[in-house]
Coordinates of C-alpha atoms in Angstrom, one line a residue:
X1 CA 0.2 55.6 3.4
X2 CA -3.0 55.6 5.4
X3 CA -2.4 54.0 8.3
X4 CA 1.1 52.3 9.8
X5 CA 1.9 49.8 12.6
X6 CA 3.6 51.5 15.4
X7 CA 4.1 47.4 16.6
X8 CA 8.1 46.6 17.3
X9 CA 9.0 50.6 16.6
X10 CA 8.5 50.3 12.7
X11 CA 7.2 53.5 12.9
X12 CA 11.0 55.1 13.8
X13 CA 12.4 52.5 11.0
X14 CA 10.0 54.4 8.3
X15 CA 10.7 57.4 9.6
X16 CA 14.9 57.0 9.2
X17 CA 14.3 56.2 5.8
X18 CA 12.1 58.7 5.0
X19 CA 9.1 56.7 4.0
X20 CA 6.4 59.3 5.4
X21 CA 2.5 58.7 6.1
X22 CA 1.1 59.5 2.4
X23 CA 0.7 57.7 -0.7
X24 CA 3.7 57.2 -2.2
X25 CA 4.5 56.7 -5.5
X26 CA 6.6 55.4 -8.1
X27 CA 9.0 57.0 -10.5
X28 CA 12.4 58.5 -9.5
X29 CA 12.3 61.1 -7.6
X30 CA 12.2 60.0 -3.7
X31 CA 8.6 61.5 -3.2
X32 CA 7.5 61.5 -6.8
X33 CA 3.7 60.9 -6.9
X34 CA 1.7 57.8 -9.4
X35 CA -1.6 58.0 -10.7
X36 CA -2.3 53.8 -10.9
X37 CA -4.6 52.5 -8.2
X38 CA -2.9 51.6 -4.5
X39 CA -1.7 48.5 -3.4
X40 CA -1.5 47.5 0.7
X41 CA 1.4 46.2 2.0
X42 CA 0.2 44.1 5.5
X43 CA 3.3 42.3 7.6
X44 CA 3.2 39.0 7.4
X45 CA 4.1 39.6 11.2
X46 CA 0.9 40.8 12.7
X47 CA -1.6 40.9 10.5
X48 CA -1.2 44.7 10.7
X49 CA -1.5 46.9 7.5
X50 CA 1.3 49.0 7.4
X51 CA 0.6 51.2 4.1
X52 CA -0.7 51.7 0.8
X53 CA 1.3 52.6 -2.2
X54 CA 0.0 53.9 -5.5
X55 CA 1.1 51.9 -8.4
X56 CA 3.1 53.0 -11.5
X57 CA 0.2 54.0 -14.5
X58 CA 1.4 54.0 -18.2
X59 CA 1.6 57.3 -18.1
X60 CA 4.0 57.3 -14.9
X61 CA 6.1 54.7 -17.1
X62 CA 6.8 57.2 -19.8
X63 CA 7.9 59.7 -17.6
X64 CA 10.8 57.1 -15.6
X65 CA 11.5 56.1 -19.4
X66 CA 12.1 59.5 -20.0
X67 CA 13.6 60.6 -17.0
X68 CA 16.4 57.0 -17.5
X69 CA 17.0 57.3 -21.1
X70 CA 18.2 61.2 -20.6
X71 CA 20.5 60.4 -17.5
X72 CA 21.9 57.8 -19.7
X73 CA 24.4 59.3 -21.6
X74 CA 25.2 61.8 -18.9
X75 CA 25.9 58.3 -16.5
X76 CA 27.2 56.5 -18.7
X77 CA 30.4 59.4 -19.5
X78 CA 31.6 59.4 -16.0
X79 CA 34.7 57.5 -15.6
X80 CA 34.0 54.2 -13.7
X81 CA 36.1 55.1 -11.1
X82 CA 33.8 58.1 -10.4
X83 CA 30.6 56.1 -10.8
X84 CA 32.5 53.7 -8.4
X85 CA 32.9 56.9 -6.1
X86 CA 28.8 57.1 -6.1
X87 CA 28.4 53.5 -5.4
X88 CA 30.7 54.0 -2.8
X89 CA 29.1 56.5 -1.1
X90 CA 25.3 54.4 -1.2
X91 CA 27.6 51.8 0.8
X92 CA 28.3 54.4 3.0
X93 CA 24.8 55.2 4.2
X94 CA 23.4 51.7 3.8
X95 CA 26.1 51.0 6.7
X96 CA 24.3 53.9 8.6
X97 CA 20.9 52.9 8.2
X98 CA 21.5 49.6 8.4
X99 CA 19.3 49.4 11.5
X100 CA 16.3 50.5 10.4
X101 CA 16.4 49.3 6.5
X102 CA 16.9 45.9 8.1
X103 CA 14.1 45.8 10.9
X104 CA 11.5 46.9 7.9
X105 CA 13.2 44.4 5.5
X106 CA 12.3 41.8 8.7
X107 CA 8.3 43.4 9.4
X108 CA 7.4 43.7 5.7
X109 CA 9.2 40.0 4.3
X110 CA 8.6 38.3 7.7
X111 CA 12.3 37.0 7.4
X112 CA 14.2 37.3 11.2
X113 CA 15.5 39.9 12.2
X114 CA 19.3 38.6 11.5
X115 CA 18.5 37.9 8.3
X116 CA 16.6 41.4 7.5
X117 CA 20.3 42.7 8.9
X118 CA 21.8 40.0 6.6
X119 CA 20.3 41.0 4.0
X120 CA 21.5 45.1 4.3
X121 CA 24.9 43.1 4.9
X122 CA 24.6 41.7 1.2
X123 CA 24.1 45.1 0.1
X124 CA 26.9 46.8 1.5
X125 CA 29.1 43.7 0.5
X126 CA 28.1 44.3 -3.1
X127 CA 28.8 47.9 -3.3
X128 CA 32.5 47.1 -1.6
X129 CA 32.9 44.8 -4.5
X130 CA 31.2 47.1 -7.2
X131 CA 33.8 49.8 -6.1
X132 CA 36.4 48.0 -6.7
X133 CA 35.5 46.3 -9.8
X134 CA 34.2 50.5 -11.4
X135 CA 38.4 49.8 -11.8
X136 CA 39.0 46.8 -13.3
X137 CA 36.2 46.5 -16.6
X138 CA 39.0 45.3 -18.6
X139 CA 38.9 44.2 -21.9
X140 CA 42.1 42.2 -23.7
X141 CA 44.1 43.0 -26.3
X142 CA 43.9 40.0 -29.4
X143 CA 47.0 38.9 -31.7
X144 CA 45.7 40.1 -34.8
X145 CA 47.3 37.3 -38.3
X146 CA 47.7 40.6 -40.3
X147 CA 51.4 42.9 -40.0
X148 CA 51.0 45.9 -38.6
X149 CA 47.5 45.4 -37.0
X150 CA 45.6 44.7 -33.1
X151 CA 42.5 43.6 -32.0
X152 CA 41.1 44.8 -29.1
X153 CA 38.0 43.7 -27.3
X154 CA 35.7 46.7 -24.8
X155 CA 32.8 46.6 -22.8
X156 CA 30.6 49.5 -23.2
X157 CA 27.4 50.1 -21.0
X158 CA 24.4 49.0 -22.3
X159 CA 21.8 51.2 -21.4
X160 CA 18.4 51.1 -19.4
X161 CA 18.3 48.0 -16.9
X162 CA 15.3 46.7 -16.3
X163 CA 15.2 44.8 -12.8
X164 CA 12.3 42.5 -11.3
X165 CA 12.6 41.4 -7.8
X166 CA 10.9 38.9 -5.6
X167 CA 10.1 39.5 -1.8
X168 CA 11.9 36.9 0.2
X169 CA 14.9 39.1 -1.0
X170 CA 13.5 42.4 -1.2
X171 CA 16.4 44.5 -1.0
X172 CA 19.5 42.5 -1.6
X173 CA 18.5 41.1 -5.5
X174 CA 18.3 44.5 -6.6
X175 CA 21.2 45.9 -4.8
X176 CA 23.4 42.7 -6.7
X177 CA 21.9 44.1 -10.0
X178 CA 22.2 47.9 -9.5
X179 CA 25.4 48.0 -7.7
X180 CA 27.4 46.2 -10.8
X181 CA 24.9 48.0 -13.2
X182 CA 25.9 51.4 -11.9
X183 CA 29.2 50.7 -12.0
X184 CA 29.3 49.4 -15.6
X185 CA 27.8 52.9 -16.8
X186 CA 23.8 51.8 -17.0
X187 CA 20.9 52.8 -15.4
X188 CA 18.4 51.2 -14.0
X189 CA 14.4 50.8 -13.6
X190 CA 13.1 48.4 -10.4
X191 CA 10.1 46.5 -10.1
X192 CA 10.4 45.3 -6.5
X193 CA 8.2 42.8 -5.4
X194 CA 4.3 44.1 -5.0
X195 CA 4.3 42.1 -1.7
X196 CA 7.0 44.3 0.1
X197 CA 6.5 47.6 -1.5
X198 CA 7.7 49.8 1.2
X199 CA 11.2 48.2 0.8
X200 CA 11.9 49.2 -2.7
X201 CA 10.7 53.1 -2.0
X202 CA 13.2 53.1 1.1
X203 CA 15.9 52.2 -0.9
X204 CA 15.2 54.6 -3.9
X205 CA 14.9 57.0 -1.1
X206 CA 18.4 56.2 -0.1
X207 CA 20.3 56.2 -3.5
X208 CA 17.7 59.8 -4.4
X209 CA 19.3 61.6 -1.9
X210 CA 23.1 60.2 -3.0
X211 CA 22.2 61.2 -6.2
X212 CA 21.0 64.7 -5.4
X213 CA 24.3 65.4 -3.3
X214 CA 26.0 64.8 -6.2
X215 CA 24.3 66.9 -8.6
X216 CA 23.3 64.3 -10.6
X217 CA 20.4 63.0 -12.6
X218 CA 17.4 61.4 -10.9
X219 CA 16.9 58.8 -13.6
X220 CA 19.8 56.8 -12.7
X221 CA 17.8 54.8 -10.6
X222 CA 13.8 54.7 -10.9
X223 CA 11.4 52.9 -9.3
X224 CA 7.8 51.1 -11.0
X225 CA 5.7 49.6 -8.5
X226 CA 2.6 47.3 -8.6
X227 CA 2.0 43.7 -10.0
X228 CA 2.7 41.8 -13.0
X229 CA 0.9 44.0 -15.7
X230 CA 3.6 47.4 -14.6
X231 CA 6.5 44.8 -14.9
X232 CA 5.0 44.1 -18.3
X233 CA 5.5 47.4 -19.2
X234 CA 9.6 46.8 -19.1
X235 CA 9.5 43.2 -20.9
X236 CA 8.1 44.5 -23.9
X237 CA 9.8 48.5 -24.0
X238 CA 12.4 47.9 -27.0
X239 CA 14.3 50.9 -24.6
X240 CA 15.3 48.4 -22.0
X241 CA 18.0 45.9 -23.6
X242 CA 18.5 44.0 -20.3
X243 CA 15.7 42.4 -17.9
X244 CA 16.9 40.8 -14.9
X245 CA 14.2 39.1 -13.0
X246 CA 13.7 36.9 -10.0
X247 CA 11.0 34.9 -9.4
X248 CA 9.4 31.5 -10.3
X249 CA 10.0 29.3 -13.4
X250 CA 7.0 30.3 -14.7
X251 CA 7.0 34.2 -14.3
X252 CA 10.8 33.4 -16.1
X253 CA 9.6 31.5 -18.9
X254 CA 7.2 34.4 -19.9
X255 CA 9.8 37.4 -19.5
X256 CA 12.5 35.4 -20.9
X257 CA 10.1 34.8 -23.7
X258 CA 8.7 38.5 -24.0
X259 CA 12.5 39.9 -23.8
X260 CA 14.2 37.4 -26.6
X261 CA 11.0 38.4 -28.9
X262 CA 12.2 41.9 -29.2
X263 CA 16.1 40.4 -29.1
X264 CA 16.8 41.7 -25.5
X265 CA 18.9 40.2 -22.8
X266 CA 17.3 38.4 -20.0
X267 CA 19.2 37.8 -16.8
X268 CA 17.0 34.7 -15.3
X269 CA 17.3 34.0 -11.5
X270 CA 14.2 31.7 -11.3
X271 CA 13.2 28.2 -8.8
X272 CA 15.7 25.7 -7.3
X273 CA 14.9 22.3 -6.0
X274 CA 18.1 22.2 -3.9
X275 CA 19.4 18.8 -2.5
X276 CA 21.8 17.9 0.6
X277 CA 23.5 14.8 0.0
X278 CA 24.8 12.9 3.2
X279 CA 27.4 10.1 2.5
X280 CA 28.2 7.5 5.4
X281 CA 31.4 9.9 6.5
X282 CA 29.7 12.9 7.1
X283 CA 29.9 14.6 10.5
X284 CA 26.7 15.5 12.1
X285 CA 27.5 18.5 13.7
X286 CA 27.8 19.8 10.4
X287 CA 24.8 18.2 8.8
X288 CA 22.1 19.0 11.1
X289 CA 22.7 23.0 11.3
X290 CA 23.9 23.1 7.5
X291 CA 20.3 21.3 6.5
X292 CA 18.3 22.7 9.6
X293 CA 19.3 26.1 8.5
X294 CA 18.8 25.6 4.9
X295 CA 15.6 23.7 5.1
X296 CA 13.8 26.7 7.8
X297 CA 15.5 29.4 7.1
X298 CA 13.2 32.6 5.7
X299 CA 11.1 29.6 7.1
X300 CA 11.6 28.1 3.8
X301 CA 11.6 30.9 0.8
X302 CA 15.0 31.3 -0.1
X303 CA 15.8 29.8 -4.0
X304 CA 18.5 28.2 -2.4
X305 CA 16.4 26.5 0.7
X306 CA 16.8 23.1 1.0
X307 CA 14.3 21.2 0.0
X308 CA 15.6 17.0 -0.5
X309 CA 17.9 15.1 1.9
X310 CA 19.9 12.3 0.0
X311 CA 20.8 10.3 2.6
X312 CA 23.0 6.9 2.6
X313 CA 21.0 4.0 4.2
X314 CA 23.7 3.3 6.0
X315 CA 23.7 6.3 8.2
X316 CA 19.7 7.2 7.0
X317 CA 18.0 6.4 10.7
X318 CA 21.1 8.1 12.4
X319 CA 20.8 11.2 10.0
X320 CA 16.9 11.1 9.8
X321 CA 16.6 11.0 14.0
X322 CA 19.1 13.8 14.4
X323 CA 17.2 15.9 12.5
X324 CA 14.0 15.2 13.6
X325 CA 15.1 15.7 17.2
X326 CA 16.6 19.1 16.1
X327 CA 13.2 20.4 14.7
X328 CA 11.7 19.9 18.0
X329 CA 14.1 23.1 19.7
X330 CA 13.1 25.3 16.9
X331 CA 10.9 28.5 17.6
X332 CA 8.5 29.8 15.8
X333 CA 7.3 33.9 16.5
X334 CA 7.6 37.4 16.0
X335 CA 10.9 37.6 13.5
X336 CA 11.9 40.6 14.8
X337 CA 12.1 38.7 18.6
X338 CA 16.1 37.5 17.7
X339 CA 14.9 34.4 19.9
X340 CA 12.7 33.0 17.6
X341 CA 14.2 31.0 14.4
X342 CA 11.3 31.1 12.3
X343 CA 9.3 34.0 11.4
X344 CA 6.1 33.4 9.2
X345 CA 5.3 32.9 5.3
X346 CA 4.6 35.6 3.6
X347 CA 0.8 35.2 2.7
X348 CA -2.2 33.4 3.6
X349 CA -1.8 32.1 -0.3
X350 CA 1.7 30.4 0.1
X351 CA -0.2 29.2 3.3
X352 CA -2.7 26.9 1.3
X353 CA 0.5 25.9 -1.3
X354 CA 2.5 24.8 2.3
X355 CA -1.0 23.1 2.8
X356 CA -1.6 21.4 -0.4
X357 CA 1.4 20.0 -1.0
X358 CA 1.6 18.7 2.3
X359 CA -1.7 16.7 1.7
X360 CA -0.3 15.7 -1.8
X361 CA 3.3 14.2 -0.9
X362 CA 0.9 12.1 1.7
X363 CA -1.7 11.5 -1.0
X364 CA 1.6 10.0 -3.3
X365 CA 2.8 7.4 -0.4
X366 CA 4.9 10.1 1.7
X367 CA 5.2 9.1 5.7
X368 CA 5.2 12.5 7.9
X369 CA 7.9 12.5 10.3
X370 CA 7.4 16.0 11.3
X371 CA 3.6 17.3 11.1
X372 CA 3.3 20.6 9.7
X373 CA 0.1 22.6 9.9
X374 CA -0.8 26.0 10.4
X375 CA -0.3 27.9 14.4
X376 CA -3.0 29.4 16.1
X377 CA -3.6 32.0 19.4
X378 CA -1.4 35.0 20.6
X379 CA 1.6 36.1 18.5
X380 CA 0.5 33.8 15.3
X381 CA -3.0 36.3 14.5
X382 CA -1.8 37.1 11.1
X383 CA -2.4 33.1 10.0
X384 CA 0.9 32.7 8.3
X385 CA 3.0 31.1 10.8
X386 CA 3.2 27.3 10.1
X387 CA 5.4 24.9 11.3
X388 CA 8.0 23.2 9.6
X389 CA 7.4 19.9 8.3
X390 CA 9.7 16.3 7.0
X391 CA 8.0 14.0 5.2
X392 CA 10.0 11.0 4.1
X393 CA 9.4 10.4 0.1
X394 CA 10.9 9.5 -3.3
X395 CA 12.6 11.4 -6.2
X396 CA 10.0 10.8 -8.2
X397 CA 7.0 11.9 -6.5
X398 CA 5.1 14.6 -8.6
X399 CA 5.1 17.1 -5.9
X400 CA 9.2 16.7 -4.7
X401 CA 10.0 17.6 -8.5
X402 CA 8.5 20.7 -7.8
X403 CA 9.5 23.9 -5.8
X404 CA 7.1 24.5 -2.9
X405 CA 8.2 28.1 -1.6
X406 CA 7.7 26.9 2.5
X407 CA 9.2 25.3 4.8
X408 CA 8.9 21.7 3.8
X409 CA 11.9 18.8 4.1
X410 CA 11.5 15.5 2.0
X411 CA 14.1 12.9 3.5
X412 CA 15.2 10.0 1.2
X413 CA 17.7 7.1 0.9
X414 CA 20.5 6.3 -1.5
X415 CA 22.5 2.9 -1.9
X416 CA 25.7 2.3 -3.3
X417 CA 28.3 4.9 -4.6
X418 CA 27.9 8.2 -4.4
X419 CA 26.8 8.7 -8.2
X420 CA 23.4 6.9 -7.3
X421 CA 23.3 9.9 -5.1
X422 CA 24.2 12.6 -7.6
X423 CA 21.9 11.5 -9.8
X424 CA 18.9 11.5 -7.7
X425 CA 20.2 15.5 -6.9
X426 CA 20.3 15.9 -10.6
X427 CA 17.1 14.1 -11.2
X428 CA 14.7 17.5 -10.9
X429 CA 14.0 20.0 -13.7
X430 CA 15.7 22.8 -11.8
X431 CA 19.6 23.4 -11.2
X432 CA 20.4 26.5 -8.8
X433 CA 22.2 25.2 -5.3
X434 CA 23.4 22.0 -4.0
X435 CA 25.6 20.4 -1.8
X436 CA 27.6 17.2 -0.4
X437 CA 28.4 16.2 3.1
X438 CA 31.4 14.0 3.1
X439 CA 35.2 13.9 4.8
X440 CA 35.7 11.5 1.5
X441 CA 38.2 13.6 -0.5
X442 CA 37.0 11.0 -3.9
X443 CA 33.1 11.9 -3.3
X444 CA 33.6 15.2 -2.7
X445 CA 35.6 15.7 -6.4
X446 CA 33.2 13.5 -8.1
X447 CA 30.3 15.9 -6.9
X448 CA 32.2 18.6 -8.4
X449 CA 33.2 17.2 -11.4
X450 CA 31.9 17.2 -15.2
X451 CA 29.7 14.2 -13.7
X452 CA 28.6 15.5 -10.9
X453 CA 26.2 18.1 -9.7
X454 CA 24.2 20.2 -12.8
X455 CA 23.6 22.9 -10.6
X456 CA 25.3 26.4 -10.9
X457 CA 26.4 26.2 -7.2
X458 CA 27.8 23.0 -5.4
X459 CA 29.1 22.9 -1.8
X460 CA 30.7 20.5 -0.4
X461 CA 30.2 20.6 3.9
X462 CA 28.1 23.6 3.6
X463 CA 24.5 23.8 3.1
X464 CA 22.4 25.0 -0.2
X465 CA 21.6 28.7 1.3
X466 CA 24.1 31.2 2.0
X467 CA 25.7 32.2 -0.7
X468 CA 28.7 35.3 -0.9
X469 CA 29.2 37.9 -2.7
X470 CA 32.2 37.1 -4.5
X471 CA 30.8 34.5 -6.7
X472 CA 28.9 34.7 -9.5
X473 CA 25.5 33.4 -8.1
X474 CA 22.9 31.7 -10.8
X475 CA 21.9 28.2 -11.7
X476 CA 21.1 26.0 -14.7
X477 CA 18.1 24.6 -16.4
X478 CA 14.9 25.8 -15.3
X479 CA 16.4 28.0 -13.0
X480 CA 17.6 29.8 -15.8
X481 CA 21.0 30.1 -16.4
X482 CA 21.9 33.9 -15.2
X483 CA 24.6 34.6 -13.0
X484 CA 24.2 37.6 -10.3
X485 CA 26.9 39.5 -7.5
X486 CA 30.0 38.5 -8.0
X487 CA 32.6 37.3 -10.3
X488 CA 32.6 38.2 -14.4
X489 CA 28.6 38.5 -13.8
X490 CA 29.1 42.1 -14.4
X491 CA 29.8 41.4 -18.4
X492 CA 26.0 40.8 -18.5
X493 CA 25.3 44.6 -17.9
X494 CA 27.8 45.5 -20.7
X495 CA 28.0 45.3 -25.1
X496 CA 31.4 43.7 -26.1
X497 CA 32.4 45.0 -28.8
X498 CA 35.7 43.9 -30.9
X499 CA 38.4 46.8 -32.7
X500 CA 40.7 45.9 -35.0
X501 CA 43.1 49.0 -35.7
X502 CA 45.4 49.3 -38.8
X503 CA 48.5 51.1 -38.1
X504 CA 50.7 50.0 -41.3
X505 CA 50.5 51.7 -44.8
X506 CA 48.9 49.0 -46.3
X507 CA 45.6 47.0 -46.5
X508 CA 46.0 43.2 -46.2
X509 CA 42.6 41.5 -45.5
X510 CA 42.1 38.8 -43.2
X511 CA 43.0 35.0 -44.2
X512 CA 45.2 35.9 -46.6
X513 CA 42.3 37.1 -49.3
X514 CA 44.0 39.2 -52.5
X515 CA 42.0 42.3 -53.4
X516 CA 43.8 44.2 -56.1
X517 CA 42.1 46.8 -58.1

């Protein structure tokens, strides 16, 4: 790197995780060099560069391939239990670094501190559940029609992972893939998220030195960095059966595209449009932080922010005052100040989107309740700190069908029964997180019923953001369909494959077919 902040004592955060003052690379060794052209990474923070990374050449992506598909089979003959054991031991020293992985996770993203600490959480919390799970890949055993036979059903690793992360998670997403991906016998290749380089070479630093300790080979886990063209590179390479990638709808409508030409596996993790709704019984004190939180947190860049309140005109003016009069105590600053709630966006581009499509909900008849708009003068010099907007609107308005990655609220009314509701919630072309406020036991089971939400995950008295581990983590539609963390999510990293054994001294074939020679 050429030059790094020394701002809020990153410098001693880079220097725990080993991420020295030089170029570095790509490819799997901690300190391996790349011979692409260099990227900057500047913190959203302060405007401050804090260093340039070389990014992955072709060349440089034929030697990770090489350096993955030969520590392969030696990976992938360990007994889960023992891969487990290495999985464990990552754990182990993200729980030690936690400090300073978390406070770069915070300067690079722009997220709050808490939540760059959150985030290192999630990865601890996944390799606690990996560990166990390196156990428990079970297959079942089949009643087979013919005497003297059994079917059995295995999982076997499938090989090279590919994995594509976005930067308003740029640590956890690809600790959820790797953790379960290691576990299951594969290795994996990472393509973090060209906007929070330093993250993904921190990690890879981490897990390099596990491996090492262990004797074992580099390739397990790799790293590629640089924009879309190096995650190109993966989509299209026949040698990785499995992409998992995070992002937008459109990025995931061309790798799931790419992949399924060359009859790979995508695992799609892609927009959400997520919806609160607020029937005439729900309790306040759990509405305003649950929608406060989900609306501003990572000052609005989480897939699972919220972005529509569905609210019962009955209680709408009660709901819609409570909220605005909650915006008015939020701060806005330095993330890594753990008085501040909301820490910037992440670029002077997602800047002018939080602009335009504030300008184009008012152009389509919204009425701001809430200005937004862009903060100026001491602690806001990097331009990306904005403030958090609510703009009453419609369901159908062209721009609240749409995912806008900032902090932006739309309020609007429902009448009747609570399945008006639900279908306003279900009434956008994405399907990741949603959730109903209620202490009515009937509109809380009709939410969650084969009527109700379409989304992958529905709450009921918690917000959309904040999901756990142990659940399988995903939604439907255009988000995708791919399920993440917890649950039977690990199956995606694995081939099933069926047996069927003979142990009789005969032949009889399957539905009752005659053979005879």
């Amino acid at each position: 790197m050429n030059t790094i902040s020394t701002d809020f004592k990153i410098q001693e955060a880079l220097d725990a995780l080993g991420v020295k003052a030089i170029n570095l690379g790509t490819s799997t060794g901690a300190n391996s060099f790349a011979n692409g052209p260099s990227i900057d990474s500047f913190s959203p923070v302060d405007g401050q560069k804090i260093g340039s990374v070389v990014c992955t050449s072709q060349e440089d992506y034929e030697a990770v391939m090489t350096a993955a598909t030969a520590a392969f089979p030696v990976w992938r003959t360990m007994p889960a239990p023992q891969r487990g054991e290495i999985v464990r031991q990552f754990g182990n020293k993200l729980r030690d670094l936690k400090e300073p992985l978390g406070k770069l996770v915070s300067y690079e993203m722009g997220k709050s501190l808490q939540e760059g600490y959150g985030e290192v959480q999630e990865m601890i919390d996944i390799c606690d559940f990996a560990v166990g799970l390196s156990r428990q890949l079970n297959g079942q055993t089949i009643p087979s029609e013919r005497p003297g036979h059994v079917m059995r059903e295995q999982w076997h690793p499938i090989g090279v992972v590919g994995i594509i992360s976005a930067f308003n998670f740029p640590v956890a997403v690809w600790a959820w893939n790797t953790a379960l991906a290691w576990i299951c016998g594969d290795v994996c290749v990472w393509k973090g998220s060209e906007k929070a380089p330093l993250c993904s070479i921190a990690c890879q630093n981490i897990i390099a030195e596990i491996l090492k300790e262990n004797n074992l080979p580099e390739g397990i886990s790799s790293i590629i960095n640089g924009d879309y063209t190096v995650g190109e590179m993966m989509t299209t390479d026949t040698r990785v059966p499995l992409v998992s990638a995070t992002g937008s709808t459109r990025m995931g409508r061309i790798v799931g595209a790419t992949v399924a030409q060359r009859f790979g596996k995508s695992l799609l993790e892609l927009g959400g449009n997520n919806a609160i709704i607020i029937t005439p019984t729900a309790d306040l004190k759990v509405v305003v932080p649950g929608a406060i939180f989900g609306a501003v947190g990572t000052c609005g860049q989480r897939c699972t922010s919220t972005r529509r309140l569905i609210i019962h005109e009955s209680v709408y003016d009660k709901v819609r005052d409570a909220i605005v009069g909650a915006y008015g105590q939020l701060t806005i600053g330095n993330p890594l100040d753990e008085n501040n709630h909301i820490g910037p966006l992440i670029d002077h581009d997602s800047v002018n989107t939080y602009l335009a499509a504030i300008e184009t909900a008012k152009a389509e008849g919204g009425t701001v309740l809430v200005d937004g708009g862009v903060l100026e003068g001491e602690g806001y010099e990097s331009g990306c700190y904005v403030k958090p907007a609510i703009i009453e609107a419609e369901n159908h308005f062209e721009i609240v069908q749409h995912e806008t990655f900032a902090p932006i609220l739309y309020l609007m009314k429902y009448s009747g029964g609570v399945e008006n509701a639900i279908q306003k919630q279900n009434g956008v072309a994405q399907g990741l997180s949603s959730a109903i406020m209620t202490n009515e036991l009937k509109e809380a089971e009709k939410f969650l019923s084969y009527a109700g939400s379409d989304c992958g995950i529905a709450n009921v008295n918690i917000g959309t953001s904040g999901a756990e581990i142990g659940g399988a983590f995903g939604g439907e539609k255009e988000t995708g369909g791919g399920r993440e963390s917890g649950s039977d999510a690990w199956k995606v990293y694995m081939r099933r494959q069926t047996n069927t054994i003979n142990y009789s001294d005969e032949l009889p074939l399957a539905q009752g077919i005659k053979f005879d020679l």
